[in-house]
Short mmCIF file of C-alpha atoms in Angstrom, two decimals:
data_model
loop_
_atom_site.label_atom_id
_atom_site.label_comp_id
_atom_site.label_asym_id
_atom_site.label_seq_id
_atom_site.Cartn_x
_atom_site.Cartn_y
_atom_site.Cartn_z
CA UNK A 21 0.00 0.00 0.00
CA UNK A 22 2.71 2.39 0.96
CA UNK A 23 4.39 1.89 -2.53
CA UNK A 24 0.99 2.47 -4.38
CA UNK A 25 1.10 6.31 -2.38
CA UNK A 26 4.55 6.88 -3.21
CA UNK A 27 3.10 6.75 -7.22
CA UNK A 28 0.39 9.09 -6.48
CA UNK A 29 2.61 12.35 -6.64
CA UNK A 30 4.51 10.67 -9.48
CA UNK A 31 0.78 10.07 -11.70
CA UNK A 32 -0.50 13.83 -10.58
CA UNK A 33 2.38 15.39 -12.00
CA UNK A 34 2.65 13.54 -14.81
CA UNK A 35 -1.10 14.52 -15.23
CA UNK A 36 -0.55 17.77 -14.99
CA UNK A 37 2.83 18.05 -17.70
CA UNK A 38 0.35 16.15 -20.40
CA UNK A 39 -2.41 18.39 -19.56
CA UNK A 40 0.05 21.34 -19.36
CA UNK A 41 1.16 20.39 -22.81
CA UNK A 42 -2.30 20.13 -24.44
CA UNK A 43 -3.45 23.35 -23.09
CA UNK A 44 -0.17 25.55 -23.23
CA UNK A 45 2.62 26.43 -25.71
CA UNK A 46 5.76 28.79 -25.79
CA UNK A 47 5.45 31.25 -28.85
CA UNK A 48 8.69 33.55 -29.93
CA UNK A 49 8.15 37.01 -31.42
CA UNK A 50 10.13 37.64 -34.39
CA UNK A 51 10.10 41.13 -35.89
CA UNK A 52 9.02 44.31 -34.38
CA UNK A 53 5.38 44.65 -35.24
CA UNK A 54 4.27 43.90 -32.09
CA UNK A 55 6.47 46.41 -30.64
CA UNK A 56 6.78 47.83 -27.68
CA UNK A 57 4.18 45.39 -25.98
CA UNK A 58 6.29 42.43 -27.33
CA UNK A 59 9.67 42.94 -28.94
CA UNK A 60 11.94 40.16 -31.01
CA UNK A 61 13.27 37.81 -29.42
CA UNK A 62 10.66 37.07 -27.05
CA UNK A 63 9.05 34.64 -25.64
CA UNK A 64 5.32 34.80 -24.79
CA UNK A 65 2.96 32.01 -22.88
CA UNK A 66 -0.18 31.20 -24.98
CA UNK A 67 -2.97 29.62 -23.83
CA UNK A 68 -4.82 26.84 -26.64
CA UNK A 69 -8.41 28.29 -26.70
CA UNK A 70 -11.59 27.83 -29.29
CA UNK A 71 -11.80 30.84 -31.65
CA UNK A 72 -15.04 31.28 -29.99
CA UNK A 73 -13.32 32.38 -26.46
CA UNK A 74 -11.01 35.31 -28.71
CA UNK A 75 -12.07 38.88 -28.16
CA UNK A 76 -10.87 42.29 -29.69
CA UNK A 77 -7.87 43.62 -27.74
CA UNK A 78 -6.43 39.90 -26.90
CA UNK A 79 -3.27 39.27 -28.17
CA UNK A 80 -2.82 35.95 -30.11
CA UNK A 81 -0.41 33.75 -31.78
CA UNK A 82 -2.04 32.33 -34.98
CA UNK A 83 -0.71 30.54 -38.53
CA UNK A 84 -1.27 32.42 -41.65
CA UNK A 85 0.12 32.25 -45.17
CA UNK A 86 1.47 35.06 -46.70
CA UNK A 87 1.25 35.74 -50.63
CA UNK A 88 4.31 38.11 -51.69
CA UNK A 89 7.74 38.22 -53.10
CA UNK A 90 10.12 36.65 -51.58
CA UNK A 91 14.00 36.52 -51.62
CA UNK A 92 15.65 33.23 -52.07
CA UNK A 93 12.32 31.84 -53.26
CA UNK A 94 12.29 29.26 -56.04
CA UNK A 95 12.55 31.01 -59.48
CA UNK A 96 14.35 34.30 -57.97
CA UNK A 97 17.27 35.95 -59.36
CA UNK A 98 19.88 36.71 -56.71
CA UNK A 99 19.87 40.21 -55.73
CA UNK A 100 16.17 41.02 -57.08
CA UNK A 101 13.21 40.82 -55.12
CA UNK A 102 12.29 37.23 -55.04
CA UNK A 103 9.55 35.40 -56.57
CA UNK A 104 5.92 35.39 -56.02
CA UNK A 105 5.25 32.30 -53.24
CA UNK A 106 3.43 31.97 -50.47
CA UNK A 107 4.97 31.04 -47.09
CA UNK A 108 3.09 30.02 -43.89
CA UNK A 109 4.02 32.22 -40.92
CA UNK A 110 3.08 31.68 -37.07
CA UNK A 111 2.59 34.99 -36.22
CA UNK A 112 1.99 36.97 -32.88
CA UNK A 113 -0.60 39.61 -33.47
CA UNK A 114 -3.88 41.88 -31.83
CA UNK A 115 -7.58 40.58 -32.15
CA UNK A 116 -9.03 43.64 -34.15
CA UNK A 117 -12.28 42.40 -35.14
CA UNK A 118 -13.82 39.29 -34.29
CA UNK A 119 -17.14 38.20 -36.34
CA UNK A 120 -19.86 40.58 -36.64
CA UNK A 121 -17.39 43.06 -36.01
CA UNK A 122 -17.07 46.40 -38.75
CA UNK A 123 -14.18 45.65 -40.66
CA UNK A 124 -11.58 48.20 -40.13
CA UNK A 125 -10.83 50.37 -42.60
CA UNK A 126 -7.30 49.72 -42.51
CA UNK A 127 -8.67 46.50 -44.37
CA UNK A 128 -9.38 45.40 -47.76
CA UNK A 129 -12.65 44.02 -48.45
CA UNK A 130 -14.98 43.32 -50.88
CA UNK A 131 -17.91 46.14 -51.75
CA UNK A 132 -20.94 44.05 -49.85
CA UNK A 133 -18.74 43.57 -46.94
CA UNK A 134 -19.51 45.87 -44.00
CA UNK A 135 -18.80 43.31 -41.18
CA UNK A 136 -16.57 40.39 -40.39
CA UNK A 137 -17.78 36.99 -41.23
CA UNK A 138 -18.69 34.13 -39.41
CA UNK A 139 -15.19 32.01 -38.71
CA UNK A 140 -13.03 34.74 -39.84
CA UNK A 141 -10.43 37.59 -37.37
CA UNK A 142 -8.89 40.39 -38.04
CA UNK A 143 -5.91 40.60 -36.73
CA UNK A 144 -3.24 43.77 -36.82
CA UNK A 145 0.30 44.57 -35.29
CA UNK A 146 0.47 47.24 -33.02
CA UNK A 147 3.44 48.87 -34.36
CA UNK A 148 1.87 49.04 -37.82
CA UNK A 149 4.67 50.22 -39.85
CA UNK A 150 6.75 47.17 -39.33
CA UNK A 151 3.23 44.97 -39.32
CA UNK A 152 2.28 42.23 -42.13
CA UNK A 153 -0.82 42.03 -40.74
CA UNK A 154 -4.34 41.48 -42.22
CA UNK A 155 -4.07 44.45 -44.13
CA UNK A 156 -1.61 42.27 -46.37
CA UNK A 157 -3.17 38.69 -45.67
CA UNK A 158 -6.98 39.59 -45.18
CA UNK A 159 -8.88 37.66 -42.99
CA UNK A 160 -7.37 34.83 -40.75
CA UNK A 161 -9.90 32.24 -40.68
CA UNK A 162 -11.02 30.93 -37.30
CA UNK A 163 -8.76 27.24 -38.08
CA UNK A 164 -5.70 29.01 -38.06
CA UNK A 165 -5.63 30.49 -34.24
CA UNK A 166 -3.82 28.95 -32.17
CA UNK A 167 -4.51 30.61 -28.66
CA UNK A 168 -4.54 33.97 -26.55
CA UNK A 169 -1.05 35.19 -25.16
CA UNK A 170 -1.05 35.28 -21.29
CA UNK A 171 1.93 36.47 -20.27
CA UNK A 172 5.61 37.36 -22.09
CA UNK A 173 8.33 35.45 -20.61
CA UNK A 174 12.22 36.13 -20.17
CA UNK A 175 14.24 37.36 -23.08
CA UNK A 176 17.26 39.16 -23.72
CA UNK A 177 14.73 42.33 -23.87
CA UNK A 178 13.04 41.30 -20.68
CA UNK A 179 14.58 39.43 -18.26
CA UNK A 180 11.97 38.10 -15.50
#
């Protein structure tokens, strides 16, 4: 009997790493767009969450693809531009619009658009000028977020 209580710590946290893992994940920032709220280099805490429990204002890590040039893609000529690709990108970013929502202006959309649709985000850097954002992807559809940041974590930039 003794034995069988020694494995009861040795279970609960074992319980609580897999359950730790399902629900949590480490996210790095890379570029500046999120800047000065979160600045390369570091590392955030995000919380897994349904696209239903995302508000405007939360800050979220999601994966988008991006349609642009690109150096060093297949078909470019060193030293131009790049070629026209599209690359998917786990990005850290702000809620602005959630469905139902007025789409910013900042955003393209189609003439009979005046609100978000169902299962689709806006989402937008907060330091815009260094921002890919939805104003260059569009909408991010609800399948591609990945959870709500909860807290940044220690960095070169930020140690705890």
């Amino acid at each position: 009997m003794t034995g069988l209580l020694a494995l009861v710590p040795l279970v609960a946290g074992a319980a609580t790493v897999l359950w730790a893992r399902g629900n949590f994940l480490v996210a790095h920032v890379r570029g500046a767009s999120m800047s000065p709220a979160h600045r390369p280099g570091d590392k955030v805490l995000v919380r897994r969450l349904p696209p239903g429990r995302i508000r405007p204002g939360d800050v979220v890590v999601a994966d988008v693809v991006v349609t642009g040039l690109w150096p060093g893609a297949p078909g470019s000529v060193p030293g131009r531009t790049g070629a026209l690709g599209s690359v998917r990108e786990r990005v850290v970013k702000r809620v602005a619009a959630v469905p139902g929502d007025p789409v910013p202006a900042a955003v393209p959309r189609r003439a009979d658009e005046t609100s978000i649709p169902d299962g689709c985000f806006i989402l937008l850097g907060d330091n815009s000028r260094f921002s890919i954002d939805s104003r260059h992807f569009g909408y991010v559809p609800a399948a591609a977020m990945i959870g709500k940041v909860v807290r940044p974590l220690a960095s070169a930039s930020r140690p705890i």
